mmCIF file of C-alpha atoms and ligand atoms in Angstrom:
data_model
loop_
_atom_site.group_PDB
_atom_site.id
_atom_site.type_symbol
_atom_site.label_atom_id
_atom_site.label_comp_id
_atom_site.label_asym_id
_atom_site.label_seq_id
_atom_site.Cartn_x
_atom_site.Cartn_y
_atom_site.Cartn_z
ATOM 1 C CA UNK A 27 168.402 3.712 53.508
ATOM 2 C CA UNK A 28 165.130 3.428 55.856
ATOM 3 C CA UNK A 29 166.147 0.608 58.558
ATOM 4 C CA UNK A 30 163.698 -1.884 59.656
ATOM 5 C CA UNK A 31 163.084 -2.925 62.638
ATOM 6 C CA UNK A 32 159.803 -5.295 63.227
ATOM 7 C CA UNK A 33 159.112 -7.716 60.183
ATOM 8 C CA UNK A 34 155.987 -9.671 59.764
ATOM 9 C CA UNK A 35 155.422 -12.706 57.563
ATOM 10 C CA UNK A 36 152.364 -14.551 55.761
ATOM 11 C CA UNK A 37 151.539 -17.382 53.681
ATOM 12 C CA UNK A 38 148.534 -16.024 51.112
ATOM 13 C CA UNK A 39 146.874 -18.242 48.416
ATOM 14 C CA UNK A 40 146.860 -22.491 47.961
ATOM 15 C CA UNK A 41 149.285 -23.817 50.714
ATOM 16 C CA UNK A 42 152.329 -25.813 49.395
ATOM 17 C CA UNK A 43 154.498 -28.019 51.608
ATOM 18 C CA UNK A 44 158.146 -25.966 52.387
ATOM 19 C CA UNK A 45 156.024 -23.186 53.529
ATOM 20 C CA UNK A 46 156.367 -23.802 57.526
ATOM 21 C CA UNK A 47 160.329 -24.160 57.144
ATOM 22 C CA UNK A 48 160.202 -21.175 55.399
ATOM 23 C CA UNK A 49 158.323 -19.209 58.132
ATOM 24 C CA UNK A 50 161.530 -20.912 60.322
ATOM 25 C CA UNK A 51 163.917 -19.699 58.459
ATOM 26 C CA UNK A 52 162.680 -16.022 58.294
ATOM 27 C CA UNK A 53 161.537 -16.157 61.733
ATOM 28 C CA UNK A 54 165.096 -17.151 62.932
ATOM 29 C CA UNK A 55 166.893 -14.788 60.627
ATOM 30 C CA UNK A 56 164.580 -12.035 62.053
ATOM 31 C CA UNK A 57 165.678 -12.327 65.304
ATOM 32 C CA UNK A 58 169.528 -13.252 65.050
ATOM 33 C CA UNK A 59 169.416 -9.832 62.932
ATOM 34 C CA UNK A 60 167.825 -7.676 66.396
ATOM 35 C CA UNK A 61 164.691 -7.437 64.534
ATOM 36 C CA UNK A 62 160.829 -8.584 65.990
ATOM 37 C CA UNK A 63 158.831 -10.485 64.550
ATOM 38 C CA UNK A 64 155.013 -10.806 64.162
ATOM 39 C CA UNK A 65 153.682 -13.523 62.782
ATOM 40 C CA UNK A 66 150.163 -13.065 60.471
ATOM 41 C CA UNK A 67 147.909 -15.078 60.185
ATOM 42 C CA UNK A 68 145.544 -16.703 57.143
ATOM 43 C CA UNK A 69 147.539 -14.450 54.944
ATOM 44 C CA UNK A 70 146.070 -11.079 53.798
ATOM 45 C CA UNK A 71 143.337 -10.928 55.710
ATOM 46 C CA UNK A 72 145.085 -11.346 59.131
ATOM 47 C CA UNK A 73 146.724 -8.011 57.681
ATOM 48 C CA UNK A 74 142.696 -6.658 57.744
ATOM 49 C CA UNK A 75 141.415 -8.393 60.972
ATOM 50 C CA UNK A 76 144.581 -7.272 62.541
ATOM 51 C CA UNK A 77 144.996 -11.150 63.474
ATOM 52 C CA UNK A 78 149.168 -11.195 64.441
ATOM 53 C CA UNK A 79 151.547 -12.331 67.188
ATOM 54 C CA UNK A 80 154.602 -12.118 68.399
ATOM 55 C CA UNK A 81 156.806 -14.816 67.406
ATOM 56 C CA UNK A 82 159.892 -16.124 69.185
ATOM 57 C CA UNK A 83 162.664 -18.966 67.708
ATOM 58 C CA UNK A 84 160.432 -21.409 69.795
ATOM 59 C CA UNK A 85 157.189 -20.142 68.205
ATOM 60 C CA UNK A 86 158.687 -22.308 65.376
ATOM 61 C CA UNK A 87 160.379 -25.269 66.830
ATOM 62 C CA UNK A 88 159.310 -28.644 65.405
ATOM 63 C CA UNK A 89 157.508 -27.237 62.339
ATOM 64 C CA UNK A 90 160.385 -28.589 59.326
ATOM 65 C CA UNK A 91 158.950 -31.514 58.941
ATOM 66 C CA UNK A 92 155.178 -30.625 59.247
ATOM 67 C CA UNK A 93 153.033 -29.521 55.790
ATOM 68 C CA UNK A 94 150.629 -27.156 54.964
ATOM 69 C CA UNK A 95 151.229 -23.350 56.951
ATOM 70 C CA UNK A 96 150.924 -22.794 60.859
ATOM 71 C CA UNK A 97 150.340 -18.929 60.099
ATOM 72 C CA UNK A 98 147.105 -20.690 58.081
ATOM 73 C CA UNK A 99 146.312 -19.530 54.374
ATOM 74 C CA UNK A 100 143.053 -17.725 52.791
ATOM 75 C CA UNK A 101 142.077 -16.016 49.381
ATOM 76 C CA UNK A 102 141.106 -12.551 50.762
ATOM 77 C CA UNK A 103 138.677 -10.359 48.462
ATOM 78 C CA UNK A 104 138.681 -7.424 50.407
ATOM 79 C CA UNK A 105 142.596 -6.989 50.011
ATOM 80 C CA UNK A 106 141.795 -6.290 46.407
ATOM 81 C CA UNK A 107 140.115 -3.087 47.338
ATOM 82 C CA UNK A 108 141.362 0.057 48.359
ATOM 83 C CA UNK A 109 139.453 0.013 51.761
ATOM 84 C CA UNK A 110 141.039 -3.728 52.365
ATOM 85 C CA UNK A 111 144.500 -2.182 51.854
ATOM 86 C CA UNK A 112 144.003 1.176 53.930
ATOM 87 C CA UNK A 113 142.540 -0.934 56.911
ATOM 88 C CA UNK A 114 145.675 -3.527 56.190
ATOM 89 C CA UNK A 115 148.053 -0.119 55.889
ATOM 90 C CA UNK A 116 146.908 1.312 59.612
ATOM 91 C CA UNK A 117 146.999 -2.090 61.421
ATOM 92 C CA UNK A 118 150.590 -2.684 59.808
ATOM 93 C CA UNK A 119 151.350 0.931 61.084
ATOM 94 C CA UNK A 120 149.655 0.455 64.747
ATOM 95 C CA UNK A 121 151.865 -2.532 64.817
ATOM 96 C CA UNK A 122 154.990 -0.520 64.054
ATOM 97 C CA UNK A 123 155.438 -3.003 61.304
ATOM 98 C CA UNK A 124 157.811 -1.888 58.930
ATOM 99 C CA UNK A 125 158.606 -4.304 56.226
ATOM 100 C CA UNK A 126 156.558 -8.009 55.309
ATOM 101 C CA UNK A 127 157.634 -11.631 54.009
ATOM 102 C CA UNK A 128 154.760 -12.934 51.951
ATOM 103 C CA UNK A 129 155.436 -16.502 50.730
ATOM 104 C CA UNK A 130 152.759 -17.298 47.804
ATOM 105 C CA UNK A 131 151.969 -17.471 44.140
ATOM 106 C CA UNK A 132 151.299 -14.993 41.408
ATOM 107 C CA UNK A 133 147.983 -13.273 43.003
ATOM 108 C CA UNK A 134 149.972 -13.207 46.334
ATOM 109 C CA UNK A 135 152.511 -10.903 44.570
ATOM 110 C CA UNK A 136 150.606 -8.909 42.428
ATOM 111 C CA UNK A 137 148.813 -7.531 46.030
ATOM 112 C CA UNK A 138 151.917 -7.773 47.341
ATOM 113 C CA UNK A 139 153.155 -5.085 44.615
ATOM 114 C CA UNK A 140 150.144 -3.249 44.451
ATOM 115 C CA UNK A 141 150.264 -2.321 47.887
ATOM 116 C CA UNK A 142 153.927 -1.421 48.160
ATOM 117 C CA UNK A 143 153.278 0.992 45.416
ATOM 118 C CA UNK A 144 150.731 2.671 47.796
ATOM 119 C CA UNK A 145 152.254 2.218 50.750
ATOM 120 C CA UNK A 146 156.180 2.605 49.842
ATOM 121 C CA UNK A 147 157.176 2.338 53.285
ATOM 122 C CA UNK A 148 156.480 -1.034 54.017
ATOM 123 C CA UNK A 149 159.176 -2.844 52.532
ATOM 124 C CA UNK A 150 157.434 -6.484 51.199
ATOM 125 C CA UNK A 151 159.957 -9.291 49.693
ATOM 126 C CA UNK A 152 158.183 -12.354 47.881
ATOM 127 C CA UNK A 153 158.835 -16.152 48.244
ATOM 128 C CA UNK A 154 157.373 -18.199 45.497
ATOM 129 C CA UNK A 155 155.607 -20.877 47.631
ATOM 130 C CA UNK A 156 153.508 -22.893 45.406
ATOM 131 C CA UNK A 157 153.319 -26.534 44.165
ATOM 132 C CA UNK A 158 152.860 -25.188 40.368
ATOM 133 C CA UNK A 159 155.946 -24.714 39.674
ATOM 134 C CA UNK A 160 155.194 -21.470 37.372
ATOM 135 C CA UNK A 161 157.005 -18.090 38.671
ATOM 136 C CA UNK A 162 159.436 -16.323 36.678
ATOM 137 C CA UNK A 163 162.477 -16.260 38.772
ATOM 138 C CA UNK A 164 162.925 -19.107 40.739
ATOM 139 C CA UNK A 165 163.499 -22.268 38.852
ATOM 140 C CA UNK A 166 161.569 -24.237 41.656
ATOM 141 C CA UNK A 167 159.160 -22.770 43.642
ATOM 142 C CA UNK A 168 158.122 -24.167 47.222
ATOM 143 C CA UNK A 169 156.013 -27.475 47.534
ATOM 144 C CA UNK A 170 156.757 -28.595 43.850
ATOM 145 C CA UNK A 171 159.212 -30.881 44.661
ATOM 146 C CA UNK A 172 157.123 -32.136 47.387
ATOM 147 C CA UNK A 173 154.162 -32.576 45.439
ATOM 148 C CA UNK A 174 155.842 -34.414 42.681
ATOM 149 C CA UNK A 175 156.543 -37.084 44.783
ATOM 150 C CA UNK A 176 153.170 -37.359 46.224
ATOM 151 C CA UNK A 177 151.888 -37.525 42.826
ATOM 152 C CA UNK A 178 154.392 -40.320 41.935
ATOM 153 C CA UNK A 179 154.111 -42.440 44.837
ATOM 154 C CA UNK A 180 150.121 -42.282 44.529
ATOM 155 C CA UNK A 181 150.844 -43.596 40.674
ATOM 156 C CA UNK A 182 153.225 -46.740 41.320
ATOM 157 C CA UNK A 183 150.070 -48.014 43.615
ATOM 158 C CA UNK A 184 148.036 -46.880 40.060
ATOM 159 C CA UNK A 185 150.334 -48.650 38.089
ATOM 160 C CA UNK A 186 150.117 -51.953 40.263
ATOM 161 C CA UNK A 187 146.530 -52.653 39.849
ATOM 162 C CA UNK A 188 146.644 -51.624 36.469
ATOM 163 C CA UNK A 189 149.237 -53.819 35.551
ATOM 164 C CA UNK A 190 146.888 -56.762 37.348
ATOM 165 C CA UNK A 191 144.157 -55.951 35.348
ATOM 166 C CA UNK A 192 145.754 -54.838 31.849
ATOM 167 C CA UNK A 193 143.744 -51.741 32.139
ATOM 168 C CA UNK A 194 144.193 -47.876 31.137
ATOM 169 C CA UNK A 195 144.119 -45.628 33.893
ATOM 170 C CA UNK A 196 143.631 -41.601 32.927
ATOM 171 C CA UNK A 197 144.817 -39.843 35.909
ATOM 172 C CA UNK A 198 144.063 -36.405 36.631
ATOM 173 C CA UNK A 199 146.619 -34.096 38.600
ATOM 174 C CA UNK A 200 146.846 -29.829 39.819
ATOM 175 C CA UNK A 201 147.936 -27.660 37.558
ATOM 176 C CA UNK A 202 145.158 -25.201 36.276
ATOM 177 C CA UNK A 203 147.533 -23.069 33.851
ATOM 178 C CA UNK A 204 150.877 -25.057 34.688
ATOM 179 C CA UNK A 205 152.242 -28.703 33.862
ATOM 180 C CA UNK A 206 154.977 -28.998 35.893
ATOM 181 C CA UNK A 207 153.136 -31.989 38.175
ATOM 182 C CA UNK A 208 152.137 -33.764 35.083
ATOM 183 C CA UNK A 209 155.317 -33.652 32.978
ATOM 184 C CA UNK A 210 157.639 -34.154 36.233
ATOM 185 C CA UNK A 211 155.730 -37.118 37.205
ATOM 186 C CA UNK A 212 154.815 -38.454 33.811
ATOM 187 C CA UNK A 213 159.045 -39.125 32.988
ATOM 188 C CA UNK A 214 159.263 -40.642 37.003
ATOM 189 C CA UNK A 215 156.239 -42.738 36.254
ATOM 190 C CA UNK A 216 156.800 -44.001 32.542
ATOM 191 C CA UNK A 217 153.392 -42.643 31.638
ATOM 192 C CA UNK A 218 151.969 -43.248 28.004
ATOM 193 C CA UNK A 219 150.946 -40.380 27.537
ATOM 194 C CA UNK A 220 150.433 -36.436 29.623
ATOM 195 C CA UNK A 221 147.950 -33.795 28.912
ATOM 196 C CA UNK A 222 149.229 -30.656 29.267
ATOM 197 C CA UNK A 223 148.012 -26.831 29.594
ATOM 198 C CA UNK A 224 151.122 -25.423 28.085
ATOM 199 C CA UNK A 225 150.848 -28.093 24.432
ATOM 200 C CA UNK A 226 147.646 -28.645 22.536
ATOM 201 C CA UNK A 227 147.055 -32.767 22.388
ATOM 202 C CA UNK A 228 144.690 -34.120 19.824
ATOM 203 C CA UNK A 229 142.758 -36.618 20.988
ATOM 204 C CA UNK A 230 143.361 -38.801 17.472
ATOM 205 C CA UNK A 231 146.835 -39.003 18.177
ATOM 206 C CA UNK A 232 146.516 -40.019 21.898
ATOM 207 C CA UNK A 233 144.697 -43.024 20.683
ATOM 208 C CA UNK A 234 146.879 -43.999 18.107
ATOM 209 C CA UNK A 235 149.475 -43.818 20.886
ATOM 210 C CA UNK A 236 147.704 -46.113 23.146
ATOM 211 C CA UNK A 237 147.170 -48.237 20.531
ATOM 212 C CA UNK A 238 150.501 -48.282 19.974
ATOM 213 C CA UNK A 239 151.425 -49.814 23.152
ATOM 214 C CA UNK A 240 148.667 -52.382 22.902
ATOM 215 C CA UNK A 241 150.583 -53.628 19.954
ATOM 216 C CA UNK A 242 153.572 -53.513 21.507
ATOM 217 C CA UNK A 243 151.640 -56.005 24.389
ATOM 218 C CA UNK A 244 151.591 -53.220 27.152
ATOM 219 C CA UNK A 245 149.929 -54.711 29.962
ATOM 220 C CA UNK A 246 148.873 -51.076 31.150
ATOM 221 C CA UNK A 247 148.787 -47.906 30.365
ATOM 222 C CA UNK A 248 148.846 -44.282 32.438
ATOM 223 C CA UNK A 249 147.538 -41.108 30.708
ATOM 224 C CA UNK A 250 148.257 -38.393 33.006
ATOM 225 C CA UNK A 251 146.384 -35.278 32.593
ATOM 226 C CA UNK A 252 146.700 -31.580 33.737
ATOM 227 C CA UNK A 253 143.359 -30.205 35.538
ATOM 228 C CA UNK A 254 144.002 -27.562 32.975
ATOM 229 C CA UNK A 255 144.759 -29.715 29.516
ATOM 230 C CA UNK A 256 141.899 -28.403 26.919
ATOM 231 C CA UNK A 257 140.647 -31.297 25.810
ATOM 232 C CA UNK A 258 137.425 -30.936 28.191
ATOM 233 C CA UNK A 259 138.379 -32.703 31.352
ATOM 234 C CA UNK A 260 139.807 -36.332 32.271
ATOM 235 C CA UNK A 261 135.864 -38.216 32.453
ATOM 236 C CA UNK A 262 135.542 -36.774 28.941
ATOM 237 C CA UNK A 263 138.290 -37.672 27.303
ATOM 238 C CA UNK A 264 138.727 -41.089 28.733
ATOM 239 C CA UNK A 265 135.435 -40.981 27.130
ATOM 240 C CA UNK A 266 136.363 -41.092 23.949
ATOM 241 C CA UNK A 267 139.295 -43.322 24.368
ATOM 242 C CA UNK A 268 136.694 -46.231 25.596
ATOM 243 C CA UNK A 269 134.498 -45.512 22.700
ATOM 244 C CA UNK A 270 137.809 -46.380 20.187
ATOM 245 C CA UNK A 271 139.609 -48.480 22.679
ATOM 246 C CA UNK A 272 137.812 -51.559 23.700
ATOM 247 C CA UNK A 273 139.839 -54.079 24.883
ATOM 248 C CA UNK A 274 141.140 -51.965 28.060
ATOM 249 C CA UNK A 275 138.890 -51.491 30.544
ATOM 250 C CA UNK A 276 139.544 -48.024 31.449
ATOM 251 C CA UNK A 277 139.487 -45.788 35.286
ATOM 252 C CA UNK A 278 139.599 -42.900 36.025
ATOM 253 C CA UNK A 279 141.601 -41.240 39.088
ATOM 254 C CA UNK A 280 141.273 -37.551 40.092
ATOM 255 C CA UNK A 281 144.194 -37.083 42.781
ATOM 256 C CA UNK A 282 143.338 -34.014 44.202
ATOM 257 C CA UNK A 283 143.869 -32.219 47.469
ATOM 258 C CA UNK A 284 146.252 -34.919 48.681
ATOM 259 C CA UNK A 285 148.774 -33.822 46.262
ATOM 260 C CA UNK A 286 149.051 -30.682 48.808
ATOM 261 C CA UNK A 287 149.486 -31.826 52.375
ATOM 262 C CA UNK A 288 152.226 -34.457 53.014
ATOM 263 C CA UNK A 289 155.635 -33.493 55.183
ATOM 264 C CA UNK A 290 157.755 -31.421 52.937
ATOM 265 C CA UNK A 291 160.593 -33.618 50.951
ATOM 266 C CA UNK A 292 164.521 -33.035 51.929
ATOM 267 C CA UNK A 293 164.589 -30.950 48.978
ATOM 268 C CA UNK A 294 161.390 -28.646 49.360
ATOM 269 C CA UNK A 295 163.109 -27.927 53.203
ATOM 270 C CA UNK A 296 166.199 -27.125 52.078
ATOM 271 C CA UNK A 297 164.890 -24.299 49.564
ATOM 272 C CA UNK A 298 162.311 -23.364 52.216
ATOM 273 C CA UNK A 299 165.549 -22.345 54.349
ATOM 274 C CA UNK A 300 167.489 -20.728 51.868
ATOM 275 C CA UNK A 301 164.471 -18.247 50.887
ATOM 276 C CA UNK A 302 163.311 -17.289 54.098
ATOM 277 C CA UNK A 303 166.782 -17.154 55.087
ATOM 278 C CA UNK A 304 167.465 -14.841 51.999
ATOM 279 C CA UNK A 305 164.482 -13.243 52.149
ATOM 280 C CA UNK A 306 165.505 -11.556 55.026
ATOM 281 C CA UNK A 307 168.449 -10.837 54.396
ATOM 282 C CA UNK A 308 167.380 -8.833 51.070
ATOM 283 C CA UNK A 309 165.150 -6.483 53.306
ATOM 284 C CA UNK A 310 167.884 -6.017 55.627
ATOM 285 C CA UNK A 311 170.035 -4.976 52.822
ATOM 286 C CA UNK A 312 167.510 -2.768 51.693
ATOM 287 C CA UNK A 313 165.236 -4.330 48.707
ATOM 288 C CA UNK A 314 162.029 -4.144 48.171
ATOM 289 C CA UNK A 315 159.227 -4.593 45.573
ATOM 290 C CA UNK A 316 161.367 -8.001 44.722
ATOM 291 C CA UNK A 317 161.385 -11.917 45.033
ATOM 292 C CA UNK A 318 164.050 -14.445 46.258
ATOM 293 C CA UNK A 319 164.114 -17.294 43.756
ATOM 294 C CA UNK A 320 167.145 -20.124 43.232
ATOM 295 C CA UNK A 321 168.251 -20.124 39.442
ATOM 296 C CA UNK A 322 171.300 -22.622 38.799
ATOM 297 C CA UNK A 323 171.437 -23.172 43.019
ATOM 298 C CA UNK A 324 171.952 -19.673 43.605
ATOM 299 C CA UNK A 325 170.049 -17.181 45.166
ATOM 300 C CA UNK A 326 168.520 -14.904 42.684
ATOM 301 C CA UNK A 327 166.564 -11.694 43.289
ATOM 302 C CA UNK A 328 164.056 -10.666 40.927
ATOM 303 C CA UNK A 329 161.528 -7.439 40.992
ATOM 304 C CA UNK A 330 158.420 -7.948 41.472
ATOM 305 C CA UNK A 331 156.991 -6.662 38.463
ATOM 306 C CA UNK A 332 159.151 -8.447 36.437
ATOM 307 C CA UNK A 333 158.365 -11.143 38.102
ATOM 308 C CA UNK A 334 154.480 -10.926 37.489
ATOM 309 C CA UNK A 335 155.596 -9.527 33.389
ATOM 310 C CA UNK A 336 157.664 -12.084 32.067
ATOM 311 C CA UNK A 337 156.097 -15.029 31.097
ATOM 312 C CA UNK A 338 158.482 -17.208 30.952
ATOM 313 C CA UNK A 339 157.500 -20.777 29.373
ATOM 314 C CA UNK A 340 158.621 -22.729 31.542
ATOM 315 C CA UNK A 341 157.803 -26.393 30.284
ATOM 316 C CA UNK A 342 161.060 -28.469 30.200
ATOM 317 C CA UNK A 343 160.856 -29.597 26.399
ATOM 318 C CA UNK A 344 163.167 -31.905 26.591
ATOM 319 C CA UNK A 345 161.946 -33.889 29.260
ATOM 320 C CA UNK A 346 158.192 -33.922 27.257
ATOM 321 C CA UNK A 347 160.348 -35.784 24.156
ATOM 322 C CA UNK A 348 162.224 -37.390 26.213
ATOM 323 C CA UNK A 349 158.819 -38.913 27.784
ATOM 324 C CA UNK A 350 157.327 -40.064 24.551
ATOM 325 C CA UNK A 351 160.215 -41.667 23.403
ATOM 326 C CA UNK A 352 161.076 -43.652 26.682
ATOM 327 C CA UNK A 353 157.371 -44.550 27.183
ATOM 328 C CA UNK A 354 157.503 -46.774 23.828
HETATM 329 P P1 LIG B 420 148.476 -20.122 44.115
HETATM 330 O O1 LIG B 420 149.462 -20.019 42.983
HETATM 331 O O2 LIG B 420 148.746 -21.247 45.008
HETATM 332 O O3 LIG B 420 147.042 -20.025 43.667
HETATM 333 P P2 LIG B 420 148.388 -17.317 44.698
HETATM 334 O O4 LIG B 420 149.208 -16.442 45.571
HETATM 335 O O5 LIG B 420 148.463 -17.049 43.230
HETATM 336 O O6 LIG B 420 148.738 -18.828 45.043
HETATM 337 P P3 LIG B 420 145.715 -16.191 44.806
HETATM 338 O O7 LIG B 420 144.485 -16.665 45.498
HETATM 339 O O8 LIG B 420 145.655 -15.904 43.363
HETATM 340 O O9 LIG B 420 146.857 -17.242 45.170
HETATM 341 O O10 LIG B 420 146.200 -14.852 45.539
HETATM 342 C C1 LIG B 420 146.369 -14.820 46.947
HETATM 343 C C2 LIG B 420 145.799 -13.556 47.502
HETATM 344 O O11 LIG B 420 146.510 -12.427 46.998
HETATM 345 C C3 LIG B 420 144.349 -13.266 47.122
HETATM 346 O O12 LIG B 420 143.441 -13.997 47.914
HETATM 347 C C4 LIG B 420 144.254 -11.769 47.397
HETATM 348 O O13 LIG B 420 144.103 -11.524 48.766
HETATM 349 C C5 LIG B 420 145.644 -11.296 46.960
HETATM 350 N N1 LIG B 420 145.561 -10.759 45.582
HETATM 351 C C6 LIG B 420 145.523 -11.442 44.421
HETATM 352 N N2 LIG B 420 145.406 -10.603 43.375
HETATM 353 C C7 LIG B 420 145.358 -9.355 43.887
HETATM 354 C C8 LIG B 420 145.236 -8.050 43.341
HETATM 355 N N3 LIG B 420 145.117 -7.829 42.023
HETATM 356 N N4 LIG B 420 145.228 -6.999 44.192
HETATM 357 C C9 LIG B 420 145.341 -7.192 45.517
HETATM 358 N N5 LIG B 420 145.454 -8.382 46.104
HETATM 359 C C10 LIG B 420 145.461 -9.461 45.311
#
């Protein structure tokens, strides 16, 4: 087995809160274990513009409770080419850089793969960091946790002046091919109705569910709704509710980016820990090509590839009946 002996780590692709204690964890590991380690930055193309440092257990002190990434994110074209990954390939080997932590999504790993293939002597180990909640492997994924409860606390205050007014609020939430958000914060926030990606809603039936609770003397109502649902975006189909529903006055609320910055939650820190820590730890004992995940609170590692293959649908059923029924 080829020993390592100076690790570098990244964060590539949409930031997600967990991500900095993560860096900790690996960065700490790293150096209990005798190894160095360089920190890269914005991801992918730090591996291009040859933009590291050295990092130190202080180089991470006071970073747990801080969101977003201090090694910075970016999408990075040029790593899809074969130039990107050569230039990436002789930097990584001018470094004497010998194996890589990237903590990202799906595109994060599929380059992460792609260039292990070519290059098998840079070991690279995955960490799902993303608030989508959507990698085979892991049953939570970095920032989801976190995000969830942004989402939630940003629909009580919803909820509030909706209540006051007896109005319908349609609120839209991330998740371009994944409803994690939604569904999660749909059962914490008694919402009428989500919109999902993953299950086709017909926009009849929504109505006759809101009209539903009207009957039933709801003073509000919260329709929460996937960026990705396919019914033609949130404006559009609140839309067509007005134009059947008139006695609600009904808002719209598009929560964007704030759903990804915030301080990481308790739980979002903890898993942080345990994959960088892990993460390492799998290199060490000689893995690569693969991804830490936690599957029933263990530590599970997964190969890449399958990793990126299996597509795994992972929308907790039970939890969408569960949602309608409790929302009556
Ligand atoms: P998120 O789930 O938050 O979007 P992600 O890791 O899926 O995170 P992407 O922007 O899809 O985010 O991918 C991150 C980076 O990974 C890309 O900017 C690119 O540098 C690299 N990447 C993605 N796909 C490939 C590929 N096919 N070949 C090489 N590199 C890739």
């Amino acid at each position: 087995m080829q020993k390592i002996s100076k690790l570098g780590v990244l964060t590539s692709g949409g930031d997600a809160p967990g991500m900095n204690p993560c860096i900790r964890a690996v960065v700490r590991t790293g150096i209990y274990s005798g190894l160095n380690v360089v920190g890269i930055r914005k991801g992918y193309q730090g591996l291009i513009e040859n933009d590291m440092y050295d990092m130190n257990p202080r180089s991470v002190s006071n970073i747990l409770n801080l969101g977003g990434t201090i090694l910075k994110t970016a999408r990075c074209l040029p790593f899809r080419t074969d130039e990107g990954m050569e230039t990436a390939y002789q930097n990584l080997k001018e470094q004497g850089i010998d194996a890589l932590v990237v903590i990202g999504g799906d595109g994060t790993f599929t380059g992460a793969l792609r260039f292990s293939k070519k290059y098998p002597d840079i070991k690279v180990m995955g960490v799902p960091g993303t608030i989508d909640n959507d990698l085979y492997g892991s049953t939570y994924t970095l920032g989801f946790d976190t995000a969830t409860n942004t989402v939630v606390e940003a629909i009580d205050k919803i909820r509030d002046t909706a209540d006051a007014h007896d109005r319908l609020f349609f609120i839209e939430v991330m998740g371009r091919d994944s409803g994690a958000i939604a569904l999660r914060a749909g059962v914490c926030c008694g919402a009428e109705a989500i919109l999902l990606p993953e299950k086709a809603t017909a926009i009849d039936d929504l109505i006759e569910n809101l009209r539903a609770g009207q009957h039933n003397k709801k003073s509000s109502s919260i329709v929460i709704v996937a960026e990705g649902d396919k019914n033609g975006g949130v404006y559009d189909i609140a839309r067509r509710v007005q134009n059947e529903i008139k006695v609600y006055d009904i808002k719209v609320t598009i929560l964007g980016h704030l759903q990804r910055g915030g301080s990481p939650s308790a739980f979002d820190r903890v898993l942080g820990s345990r994959l960088g820590y892990a993460a390492v730890k799998a290199l060490l004992n000689g893995h690569t090509q693969k991804m830490v995940g936690l599957q029933a609170n263990n530590i599970k590692i997964t190969t890449l590839e399958e990793a990126l293959t299996q597509h795994e649908f992972k929308l907790e059923q039970d939890l969408m009946e569960m949602a309608d029924i409790l929302s009556i």
